[in-house]
């Protein structure tokens, strides 16, 4: 998911957490203070998530005497690590809104969701996202923000090149060739650098009929014939023909590609709602189509969710559950989604936004969400697999790269990670 970083240093984050957590628990007046650590979706001080949470907390406190809400918002660069360190020190917050929940769940640190929120709240999570929040068929992760991906194209550059929006890989290649002939800097931007290449990789694997996991979802299939064929095509037909721009895909991070799209230097790339909004504000007219596949639209697109989780350490189950029912009320889900150009994670909030003309630009993304595929975040092995993808996948399309060998290397890392997770 798009995560717009604030420049909060790790040292400042640590100081903030130490100061905040020192008052954990009940106060002298008998009030319960819920400690929350959340990620920052804002790009600057004007739209920091701290403002959203402060408004939400004060409104809740007004209607719930005896409960105080203390929220610390940290950069996406720091928040997962800082929460893990807090848990290791025995200073877990009551709630964390971060990128991954599975390690904490498998360590027995989290409340199951059905022990926390009301039945209507739990039943209202979008089924795809609710299922992705499960470990061994028990839900521990509550989706908080979601997004899907579409193929974006610069309508002005396409018109100038006489290119048509592609529905297949072959059409995508032909459009890229026309854009290159008009000296477009990045006919197709392919960010396989270390920032978030696990997302770009998964989109291409899905569009080629494969994916990270097999069709049963029980095992990794990273070096499957379909996946090898996909990266062989990318290496030969896009990268090898000079259609991906002046920066080698393995050296191109997602944010660099997005920034180039906003500057009008990119013909096509895979994008999400936040990029659409940013580009259009910069004057780029953005066209959107489903991800192309080998013989038509891809079987699925990538879905991404971030997660809310409740730690058992402080024992505030009742108060945490009541607060979460408030957090997931429609007005609050819609407000957060609207503020940060994200997709709502509940059925009723989705229906509200889908029927609102003000949010018409999000409808193509909402339509994709039900059929999207998410990372296997419920697997402890996923963190290591994701790291291996980010480290290695760019080599698969390098001039001297061997897609099969690279995917086999990542597959070995996946098997090793699964074995280590099983032994724990």
XYZ file of C-alpha atoms in Angstrom:
424
model
C 0.000 0.000 0.000
C 1.090 3.532 -0.614
C 2.792 4.733 2.570
C 3.753 8.378 2.581
C 6.616 8.714 4.992
C 7.150 11.420 7.548
C 10.728 12.231 8.443
C 10.538 10.908 12.012
C 13.848 9.416 13.059
C 14.075 6.132 14.889
C 15.635 7.881 17.869
C 12.744 10.325 18.163
C 10.306 7.446 17.770
C 11.938 5.536 20.614
C 11.799 8.598 22.878
C 8.165 9.171 22.018
C 7.231 5.589 22.822
C 9.170 5.542 26.097
C 7.449 8.703 27.270
C 4.022 7.574 26.130
C 4.157 4.067 27.531
C 5.393 5.150 30.968
C 1.795 5.982 31.946
C 0.323 2.686 30.744
C -2.690 1.322 32.614
C -5.186 2.824 35.013
C -4.718 6.329 36.360
C -5.224 7.501 39.977
C -8.787 8.507 39.110
C -9.630 4.945 38.096
C -9.783 5.752 34.406
C -8.512 3.190 31.919
C -5.998 4.553 29.416
C -5.765 2.633 26.153
C -2.368 2.956 24.511
C -2.395 2.838 20.713
C 0.506 2.888 18.271
C -0.501 3.651 14.682
C 1.179 4.169 11.322
C 1.254 7.543 9.611
C -0.444 7.713 6.217
C 0.162 11.430 5.862
C 2.817 13.046 3.706
C 3.422 16.071 5.944
C 2.370 17.726 9.200
C -0.806 19.070 7.616
C -2.294 15.651 6.882
C -0.569 13.460 9.468
C -2.625 10.560 10.817
C -2.036 11.970 14.305
C -4.753 14.547 13.565
C -7.212 11.839 12.517
C -6.541 9.796 15.638
C -6.653 12.813 17.968
C -10.070 13.803 16.643
C -11.322 10.219 16.913
C -9.941 9.797 20.439
C -11.420 13.049 21.778
C -14.828 12.247 20.276
C -14.762 8.779 21.877
C -13.693 10.111 25.261
C -16.594 12.575 25.214
C -19.078 9.710 24.875
C -17.231 7.208 27.087
C -16.416 8.559 30.569
C -13.677 6.606 32.317
C -11.732 5.702 29.170
C -8.797 7.720 27.857
C -7.225 7.130 24.448
C -3.500 7.828 24.057
C -2.264 7.494 20.474
C 1.330 7.576 19.221
C 1.670 7.840 15.429
C 4.954 6.774 13.846
C 6.391 6.662 10.345
C 5.844 3.516 8.308
C 9.636 3.198 8.252
C 9.659 2.706 12.020
C 6.311 1.526 13.276
C 6.459 -2.270 12.748
C 9.943 -2.471 14.205
C 9.128 -0.220 17.148
C 6.023 -2.225 18.064
C 8.023 -5.469 17.888
C 10.640 -3.975 20.218
C 7.941 -2.808 22.626
C 6.479 -6.312 22.724
C 9.915 -7.815 23.327
C 10.434 -5.410 26.268
C 7.117 -6.449 27.790
C 5.602 -3.036 27.004
C 3.031 -3.952 24.374
C 0.408 -1.315 23.542
C -3.251 -2.172 23.834
C -3.688 -1.685 20.098
C -1.296 -1.476 17.155
C -2.224 -0.427 13.644
C 0.723 -1.629 11.558
C 1.667 -3.726 8.545
C 1.695 -7.315 9.869
C 0.019 -9.256 12.635
C 0.899 -12.942 12.119
C 4.105 -13.152 14.171
C 2.360 -11.582 17.178
C -0.640 -13.872 16.755
C 1.420 -17.044 16.515
C 3.380 -15.979 19.602
C 0.104 -15.911 21.552
C 0.234 -12.148 22.139
C -3.067 -11.120 20.529
C -6.744 -11.363 21.385
C -8.838 -13.272 18.840
C -11.159 -10.815 17.145
C -14.298 -12.674 18.203
C -13.271 -12.069 21.834
C -13.105 -8.331 21.223
C -15.652 -6.712 18.945
C -19.383 -7.133 18.570
C -20.730 -9.703 16.138
C -21.996 -6.995 13.719
C -18.550 -5.374 13.621
C -16.702 -8.619 12.899
C -19.275 -9.747 10.328
C -18.989 -6.397 8.534
C -15.357 -6.821 7.506
C -15.066 -7.551 3.793
C -14.855 -11.362 3.540
C -11.602 -11.371 1.559
C -9.930 -9.167 4.161
C -11.431 -10.961 7.141
C -10.052 -14.241 5.841
C -6.622 -12.687 5.281
C -6.618 -11.723 8.965
C -6.808 -15.347 10.099
C -4.168 -17.658 11.492
C -5.256 -21.312 11.638
C -8.833 -20.165 10.879
C -8.965 -17.773 13.844
C -9.075 -14.058 13.071
C -6.473 -11.948 14.874
C -5.858 -9.200 12.332
C -8.525 -6.588 11.607
C -8.080 -4.845 8.244
C -7.671 -1.105 8.615
C -6.851 0.290 5.182
C -6.892 -1.445 1.806
C -5.995 -0.837 -1.811
C -5.910 -2.656 -5.115
C -3.953 -2.093 -8.307
C -4.833 -1.136 -11.857
C -2.704 -0.379 -14.889
C -2.332 3.406 -15.125
C -1.499 5.180 -18.359
C -0.835 8.801 -19.204
C -3.672 9.713 -21.575
C -1.787 12.625 -23.154
C 1.294 10.516 -23.914
C -0.884 7.713 -25.274
C -2.742 10.094 -27.569
C 0.523 11.576 -28.832
C 1.908 8.127 -29.574
C -1.274 6.731 -31.110
C -1.302 3.970 -28.499
C -4.352 2.123 -27.191
C -4.978 0.998 -23.589
C -3.725 -2.600 -23.442
C -5.713 -5.657 -22.435
C -2.950 -8.234 -23.100
C 0.815 -8.420 -22.695
C 1.255 -8.206 -26.453
C -0.823 -5.029 -26.593
C 1.136 -3.606 -23.671
C 4.403 -4.233 -25.499
C 3.105 -2.610 -28.683
C 1.920 0.446 -26.735
C 5.334 0.672 -25.053
C 7.068 0.546 -28.449
C 4.930 3.425 -29.714
C 5.695 5.446 -26.594
C 9.416 4.780 -26.967
C 9.266 5.954 -30.574
C 7.934 9.281 -29.232
C 10.852 9.529 -26.783
C 8.790 8.877 -23.667
C 11.361 8.420 -20.907
C 9.710 5.398 -19.281
C 7.361 3.662 -21.742
C 6.575 1.156 -18.979
C 7.992 1.779 -15.500
C 8.933 -1.542 -13.884
C 10.018 -0.936 -10.257
C 11.799 -4.083 -9.085
C 14.084 -2.304 -6.626
C 14.208 -3.062 -2.923
C 11.457 -0.695 -1.759
C 8.353 -2.741 -2.568
C 9.180 -5.089 -5.405
C 7.230 -7.900 -3.747
C 4.092 -6.018 -4.876
C 5.198 -5.482 -8.493
C 6.337 -9.097 -8.632
C 3.032 -10.456 -7.359
C 1.064 -8.403 -9.891
C 3.075 -9.833 -12.760
C 2.893 -13.388 -11.415
C -0.904 -13.121 -11.148
C -1.211 -11.668 -14.638
C 0.790 -14.625 -15.969
C -1.524 -17.160 -14.335
C 0.731 -17.913 -11.372
C 1.389 -16.390 -7.978
C 3.406 -16.850 -4.827
C 1.268 -19.733 -3.546
C -0.351 -22.702 -5.242
C -4.071 -22.837 -5.965
C -4.816 -24.403 -2.567
C -2.880 -21.682 -0.756
C -0.918 -24.276 1.204
C 2.549 -24.038 -0.376
C 4.788 -21.617 -2.227
C 5.116 -22.092 -5.990
C 7.568 -19.288 -6.718
C 9.604 -21.229 -9.295
C 6.556 -22.663 -11.075
C 6.645 -22.890 -14.911
C 4.069 -20.071 -15.172
C 6.160 -17.758 -13.007
C 9.366 -18.570 -14.878
C 7.603 -17.868 -18.169
C 6.312 -14.533 -16.852
C 9.742 -13.236 -15.902
C 11.253 -14.662 -19.064
C 8.755 -12.562 -21.026
C 9.514 -9.448 -19.003
C 13.252 -9.872 -19.508
C 13.024 -10.513 -23.243
C 10.040 -8.477 -24.415
C 10.068 -5.400 -22.195
C 13.437 -4.916 -20.500
C 15.481 -6.459 -23.295
C 13.845 -4.208 -25.888
C 14.545 -1.047 -23.939
C 10.899 -0.369 -23.060
C 11.310 0.161 -19.308
C 13.308 3.374 -19.237
C 16.820 4.533 -18.394
C 16.981 3.014 -14.892
C 17.426 -0.746 -14.603
C 14.283 -2.277 -13.025
C 16.371 -3.761 -10.210
C 17.535 -0.231 -9.332
C 14.130 1.455 -9.686
C 12.124 1.831 -6.490
C 8.374 2.239 -6.527
C 8.412 5.810 -5.239
C 10.877 6.842 -7.944
C 8.574 5.360 -10.582
C 5.536 7.066 -9.059
C 7.334 10.414 -8.907
C 8.274 10.074 -12.587
C 4.629 9.327 -13.451
C 3.528 12.471 -11.625
C 6.116 14.442 -13.630
C 4.607 13.110 -16.871
C 7.643 10.972 -17.771
C 5.952 7.548 -17.618
C 3.622 6.078 -20.202
C 2.353 3.151 -18.110
C 2.795 1.578 -14.691
C 0.846 -0.400 -12.108
C -0.717 2.043 -9.651
C -3.080 2.520 -6.730
C -5.656 5.150 -5.659
C -3.255 7.487 -3.878
C -1.042 7.792 -6.956
C -4.103 8.531 -9.089
C -5.050 11.447 -6.845
C -1.490 12.808 -6.673
C -0.964 12.590 -10.445
C -4.245 14.281 -11.308
C -3.498 17.095 -8.874
C -0.249 17.601 -10.817
C -2.157 17.858 -14.097
C -1.627 14.320 -15.395
C -4.769 12.860 -16.913
C -4.755 9.244 -15.730
C -6.324 6.400 -17.674
C -7.007 3.153 -15.828
C -7.607 -0.418 -17.016
C -7.429 -3.829 -15.306
C -4.008 -5.457 -15.361
C -3.386 -7.092 -18.747
C -2.732 -10.824 -18.882
C -1.322 -13.189 -21.465
C -4.584 -13.469 -23.411
C -6.865 -10.899 -21.776
C -7.250 -9.225 -18.414
C -5.323 -10.807 -15.550
C -7.099 -13.447 -13.463
C -6.660 -11.270 -10.377
C -4.973 -8.143 -9.164
C -3.008 -7.474 -6.018
C -4.938 -6.518 -2.917
C -3.119 -4.943 0.013
C -4.298 -4.374 3.571
C -2.783 -2.961 6.730
C -3.835 -4.340 10.082
C -5.199 -3.472 13.489
C -4.436 -5.882 16.352
C -5.109 -5.979 20.091
C -2.466 -7.181 22.552
C -3.469 -9.174 25.633
C -0.713 -7.927 27.924
C -2.572 -5.049 29.599
C -5.842 -6.904 30.009
C -8.175 -4.202 28.695
C -10.212 -6.526 26.514
C -13.626 -5.002 27.251
C -12.476 -1.403 26.779
C -10.473 -2.250 23.648
C -13.423 -4.063 22.088
C -15.809 -1.179 22.712
C -13.346 1.298 21.226
C -12.870 -0.884 18.134
C -16.631 -0.985 17.580
C -16.430 2.809 17.445
C -13.339 2.846 15.188
C -15.121 0.636 12.655
C -18.369 2.617 12.571
C -19.189 3.620 8.991
C -18.603 7.329 9.487
C -15.077 6.697 10.791
C -14.123 4.121 8.167
C -15.358 6.388 5.370
C -13.620 9.414 6.885
C -10.249 7.652 7.088
C -10.551 6.096 3.632
C -11.530 9.417 2.094
C -8.743 11.328 3.817
C -5.966 9.012 2.600
C -7.369 7.750 -0.721
C -7.753 4.194 0.557
C -10.471 1.600 0.100
C -12.898 0.961 2.973
C -12.525 -2.374 4.748
C -16.154 -2.979 5.749
C -19.130 -3.970 3.644
C -21.369 -1.089 4.660
C -18.656 1.569 4.258
C -17.801 0.138 0.838
C -21.444 0.342 -0.203
C -21.632 3.929 1.031
C -18.582 5.035 -0.932
C -19.535 3.024 -4.012
C -22.917 4.756 -4.251
C -21.506 8.246 -3.658
C -20.739 10.184 -6.849
C -17.985 12.015 -4.973
C -16.029 8.762 -4.859
C -16.679 7.667 -8.447
C -12.948 7.550 -9.216
C -12.514 4.782 -6.625
C -15.154 2.487 -8.126
C -12.762 0.608 -10.455
C -10.539 -0.162 -7.460
C -13.510 -1.206 -5.329
C -14.667 -3.529 -8.099
C -11.262 -5.200 -8.136
C -11.098 -5.770 -4.383
C -13.476 -8.746 -4.183
C -11.414 -10.735 -6.700
C -7.993 -9.565 -5.564
C -5.325 -11.725 -3.981
C -3.438 -10.625 -0.883
C 0.010 -11.503 0.336
C 0.075 -14.638 2.514
C 0.352 -12.448 5.607
C -0.981 -15.168 7.896
C 2.180 -17.206 7.317
C 5.182 -16.552 9.548
C 7.399 -17.377 6.586
C 6.073 -14.464 4.521
C 8.384 -11.852 6.031
C 11.479 -13.815 4.979
C 10.032 -14.613 1.555
C 9.215 -10.958 0.968
C 12.763 -9.979 1.940
C 14.187 -12.498 -0.533
C 11.981 -11.182 -3.339
C 13.054 -7.597 -2.663
C 16.701 -8.602 -2.562
C 16.781 -10.826 -5.635
C 13.969 -10.270 -8.128
C 15.617 -7.403 -10.006
C 18.379 -9.792 -11.094
C 15.831 -11.907 -12.984
C 15.439 -9.269 -15.707
C 19.034 -7.997 -15.767
C 20.929 -8.430 -19.072
C 22.894 -11.372 -17.685
C 20.058 -12.578 -15.462
C 18.469 -16.014 -15.513
C 14.789 -15.796 -14.475
C 14.587 -19.504 -13.649
C 17.707 -19.440 -11.470
C 16.563 -16.338 -9.589
C 13.087 -17.721 -8.929
C 14.609 -21.022 -7.800
C 16.800 -19.112 -5.344
C 13.783 -17.312 -3.904
C 11.906 -20.623 -3.762
C 14.731 -22.152 -1.708
C 14.542 -19.237 0.674
C 10.775 -19.792 0.925
C 11.170 -23.470 1.773
C 13.800 -22.604 4.367
C 11.536 -19.969 5.903
C 8.618 -22.412 6.052
C 10.784 -25.050 7.715
C 12.006 -22.553 10.301
C 8.461 -21.362 11.004
C 7.247 -24.948 11.424
C 10.031 -25.669 13.919
C 9.027 -22.781 16.174
